[in-house]
């Protein structure tokens, strides 16, 4: 039989170009011999030479070879065929593209090669050769050829490649081919013969490291998950497949599996005890994904940690991982310097770990858990970012509830919002079906029945929700339709007071300092603000005394919104008599024996009063304008914003036909902040670096420092158009310069806001004349912050500042063309 | 800007005691004059002529003990009144008479007002608190025979009944009783079986007053808290909370839905009368006239809707008469 092939080959190679008849004979002979596998070594060499000459003739010869030459590539040995085709496709390096090259036939043959499943045949061939110890260089070339095929084709055709060579089409095909090869391997293992899988692993690894995990694994993972469900040979094959991936590609493969697997149990079936056997995989799973990177979704974390928890060998790693996570979580340096997103990621990982731990395991490391918890909660609560504080509280609560099953547990007060609930839900073991997004289309069917309970449940939920909404609307419509009774004014409907509020400021002082009558005291606190505003002259006589009383006023009885009432009264006093009261308050900020709360109250009052003074007044009423700073007193008047939004929407949809200004002119008036800005500002700058026995701004009390810096930024912003602004800007720049390397990101944010305020408030000429050096230094610092700061907000603020600087430069260039 | 709330149409003074009960009788044809009965703390029942706005008669039948409930039976000639002397009197006022025809001795010492329901021509049912603390008794009038005694199950711990409302869906259907109890629950009773049909906890504090709209199967109750509770009765005779409405000040002593079911009024401990649209409980008006707790509110039964009045009696000895939302 082989002789027929031999003679056909010899005949075909004899002439300059093989004739159609010779090729036909070769095909017949090959088919009769039972496929390319039957060829001997010499025959293979000859066949290779024939294919190369055919490919060269097709690409560069005067005309295409005659006869069924394309079929020779598809039916011949796949390794030889692919290398011959790739050789013809690629130009010799350095050669100028020749005009006469015909690439179309070559690409067509390649397309047939890929479509007719020759990739699987190719990989299977290499696997068999490897088992017998085939040449390594050829395998490497084939590996590169298979993985880079889309790129090669695209490069030769300058991008006009057929759809099958688009990565999103090619790699799923390759995935299917891998599954086919694995089937062959499984069959041969069952037949008792040995087989090497490493070429398939290499293909997989290389594809993954080229960033095509999504395409190839979207085919592979569901199929393998299905096949490994009950078959232990398939499980072994799958484990082997991953284990044989070369070290340098291991990370990409593991990451792909972790991201694609629909659940921890599937992942465990697919990877086996890879992390125990392979050092690289262990490093990637236990260190890199958890501690060094933080961009993955919660589902990935759940997969990963669930995988670790599913086998007794791996559970030891789980505990180790938890310890390492806790170490990071409780390290004050990590809390200070790592971005908030990473801290959230680590917290999530800790919570998921805790959910997997069993009673005896917790017992074994209870002491360590307790120690890390105490340390971690301390440095989290110390942080000035509310988000970090809350993370610390939630994690600490969770740890404490895990280690003290019977005793008292930690309980913090924090706002129970969606994020907190999501974090807490991680403590409950996730259901075995965990939905990984972006499941590929072609495996939706098999996924669908597994996920049936989940989807039906959610369907039901959304359904009920929908009907609920409908019924609500219906009832609304019904009620609105005939409820045409117009209401009377009900603004006078206020809470009934038992005692009358005092009418004179001096009475208020008496009540607030000495009275034991709580009703009267309450009424006074509630009435004070309006009294002060109504009687400015009377207030001025006692303003400092009143400010002192208010600063020390403590909640005697439980009044709703006491803090706000007191603050509004303080603001009223300060606006009515700014200079003495501001002097008093700023001097008290740096004096002994105040609580941090009181000091921060002082700052808030200064800001609010400055805001009120600097905005124009309309008929004695203060217009409520958007706050310049979002971080002070959040959420006190955001609920009224809907009115503004609605008005704006109406304005945008309304066409006005009248000419001229349709808007009423904004009322103008003297800026009352002008004459007093300095009294608000400079005393606050004076003593920040002098620690008192109870108050150390540069040390432990950095939260107050953060508030102080933010306050200064707002005051600076509000001082726009005042006389003192240039001096203030200069002083503030110096202040910022002294603190620019502060470790607390909240302080740094404040400093960056200060710079923004300076740039916005101080006139451009003054900036240039008086602060050139400072500006240049600041600019280089800002550049550093943009590149290196771990806090995202800081980076953003710094970038904004740079933009402001840039604008400033443009403005100057425009006015002074140099 | 919404219009300021109206002033009272007129004010009736001269009861010289806190007013606890009001009842209009204005449905008669000319030449009958519209009349308002008021019961006050000094035990007198005043019959006000709303044309002259003066007291026509003062009935003294409760031994100077406070009168807490007045109601007419078929026109203004027969009047029922309940006093803290533990008596319910039936007055004959026809042709200028002022005599007590009959009386029932209730053994209850509570503040619970009775409830009257006309079930047929010349036949009424009256629910009243009975001798045992948590019992309600229903009598047939004028025969005074006891129809049933409604006693909660042992261990229910409802406390005393605080307010009662007899009603029926239509003229020939079974009468039912709604009663509010000291523990804050409202209970629906089936009279013929003497059994609880449904119980709803809608307040933390005793239910001070309730009213029910049988057409919409929806009712409202108030207590000493800051909350009005609106509940509904479904086809399975189950009470369920519909919505609640928060008030500015705590304490409701009386709630009345206007006979045309468009608005309702509440008498508040905060001296104010509040008017709401009944459909959505849309707040419509806060009538601030009185200087002490308002004890009772009542709507008139004028044939002509535009003449309809609202009366409120207060601890400050005055009865304010309002004309509000008459055009709807």
PDB file of C-alpha atoms in Angstrom, chain A residues 476 478-480 482-497 560, chain B residues 2-6 248-249 263 270 272 274 279-280 282-286 324-325 328:
ATOM      1  CA  UNK A 476     -52.913  56.864  42.745  1.00  0.00           C
ATOM      2  CA  UNK A 478     -58.038  56.623  41.023  1.00  0.00           C
ATOM      3  CA  UNK A 479     -57.506  58.886  43.974  1.00  0.00           C
ATOM      4  CA  UNK A 480     -56.176  61.790  42.024  1.00  0.00           C
ATOM      5  CA  UNK A 482     -61.707  62.893  41.795  1.00  0.00           C
ATOM      6  CA  UNK A 483     -59.916  64.219  44.814  1.00  0.00           C
ATOM      7  CA  UNK A 484     -60.479  67.751  43.625  1.00  0.00           C
ATOM      8  CA  UNK A 485     -60.786  69.308  47.064  1.00  0.00           C
ATOM      9  CA  UNK A 486     -58.262  72.094  47.275  1.00  0.00           C
ATOM     10  CA  UNK A 487     -56.452  72.204  50.563  1.00  0.00           C
ATOM     11  CA  UNK A 488     -56.173  75.326  52.672  1.00  0.00           C
ATOM     12  CA  UNK A 489     -52.876  76.665  53.899  1.00  0.00           C
ATOM     13  CA  UNK A 490     -51.571  74.404  56.610  1.00  0.00           C
ATOM     14  CA  UNK A 491     -48.263  76.085  57.343  1.00  0.00           C
ATOM     15  CA  UNK A 492     -49.452  77.122  60.768  1.00  0.00           C
ATOM     16  CA  UNK A 493     -49.910  73.524  61.775  1.00  0.00           C
ATOM     17  CA  UNK A 494     -46.957  73.271  64.083  1.00  0.00           C
ATOM     18  CA  UNK A 495     -46.194  71.315  67.129  1.00  0.00           C
ATOM     19  CA  UNK A 496     -48.042  72.533  70.150  1.00  0.00           C
ATOM     20  CA  UNK A 497     -45.694  74.059  72.671  1.00  0.00           C
ATOM     21  CA  UNK A 560     -35.021  66.330  67.543  1.00  0.00           C
TER      22      UNK A 560
ATOM     23  CA  UNK B   2     -53.041  78.236  49.388  1.00  0.00           C
ATOM     24  CA  UNK B   3     -55.868  80.219  50.891  1.00  0.00           C
ATOM     25  CA  UNK B   4     -55.736  80.715  54.640  1.00  0.00           C
ATOM     26  CA  UNK B   5     -58.035  78.397  56.552  1.00  0.00           C
ATOM     27  CA  UNK B   6     -61.564  79.766  57.077  1.00  0.00           C
ATOM     28  CA  UNK B 248     -48.075  66.909  63.888  1.00  0.00           C
ATOM     29  CA  UNK B 249     -49.398  66.574  67.409  1.00  0.00           C
ATOM     30  CA  UNK B 263     -64.224  64.314  53.782  1.00  0.00           C
ATOM     31  CA  UNK B 270     -53.872  69.933  70.195  1.00  0.00           C
ATOM     32  CA  UNK B 272     -57.275  71.767  66.341  1.00  0.00           C
ATOM     33  CA  UNK B 274     -58.253  68.590  60.986  1.00  0.00           C
ATOM     34  CA  UNK B 279     -60.293  58.878  49.553  1.00  0.00           C
ATOM     35  CA  UNK B 280     -56.603  59.423  49.931  1.00  0.00           C
ATOM     36  CA  UNK B 282     -55.225  64.144  51.723  1.00  0.00           C
ATOM     37  CA  UNK B 283     -54.846  66.807  54.414  1.00  0.00           C
ATOM     38  CA  UNK B 284     -57.204  69.647  53.519  1.00  0.00           C
ATOM     39  CA  UNK B 285     -57.425  72.043  56.398  1.00  0.00           C
ATOM     40  CA  UNK B 286     -56.357  72.608  59.963  1.00  0.00           C
ATOM     41  CA  UNK B 324     -66.334  73.869  54.778  1.00  0.00           C
ATOM     42  CA  UNK B 325     -66.152  71.998  51.447  1.00  0.00           C
ATOM     43  CA  UNK B 328     -68.506  69.341  46.325  1.00  0.00           C
TER      44      UNK B 328
END
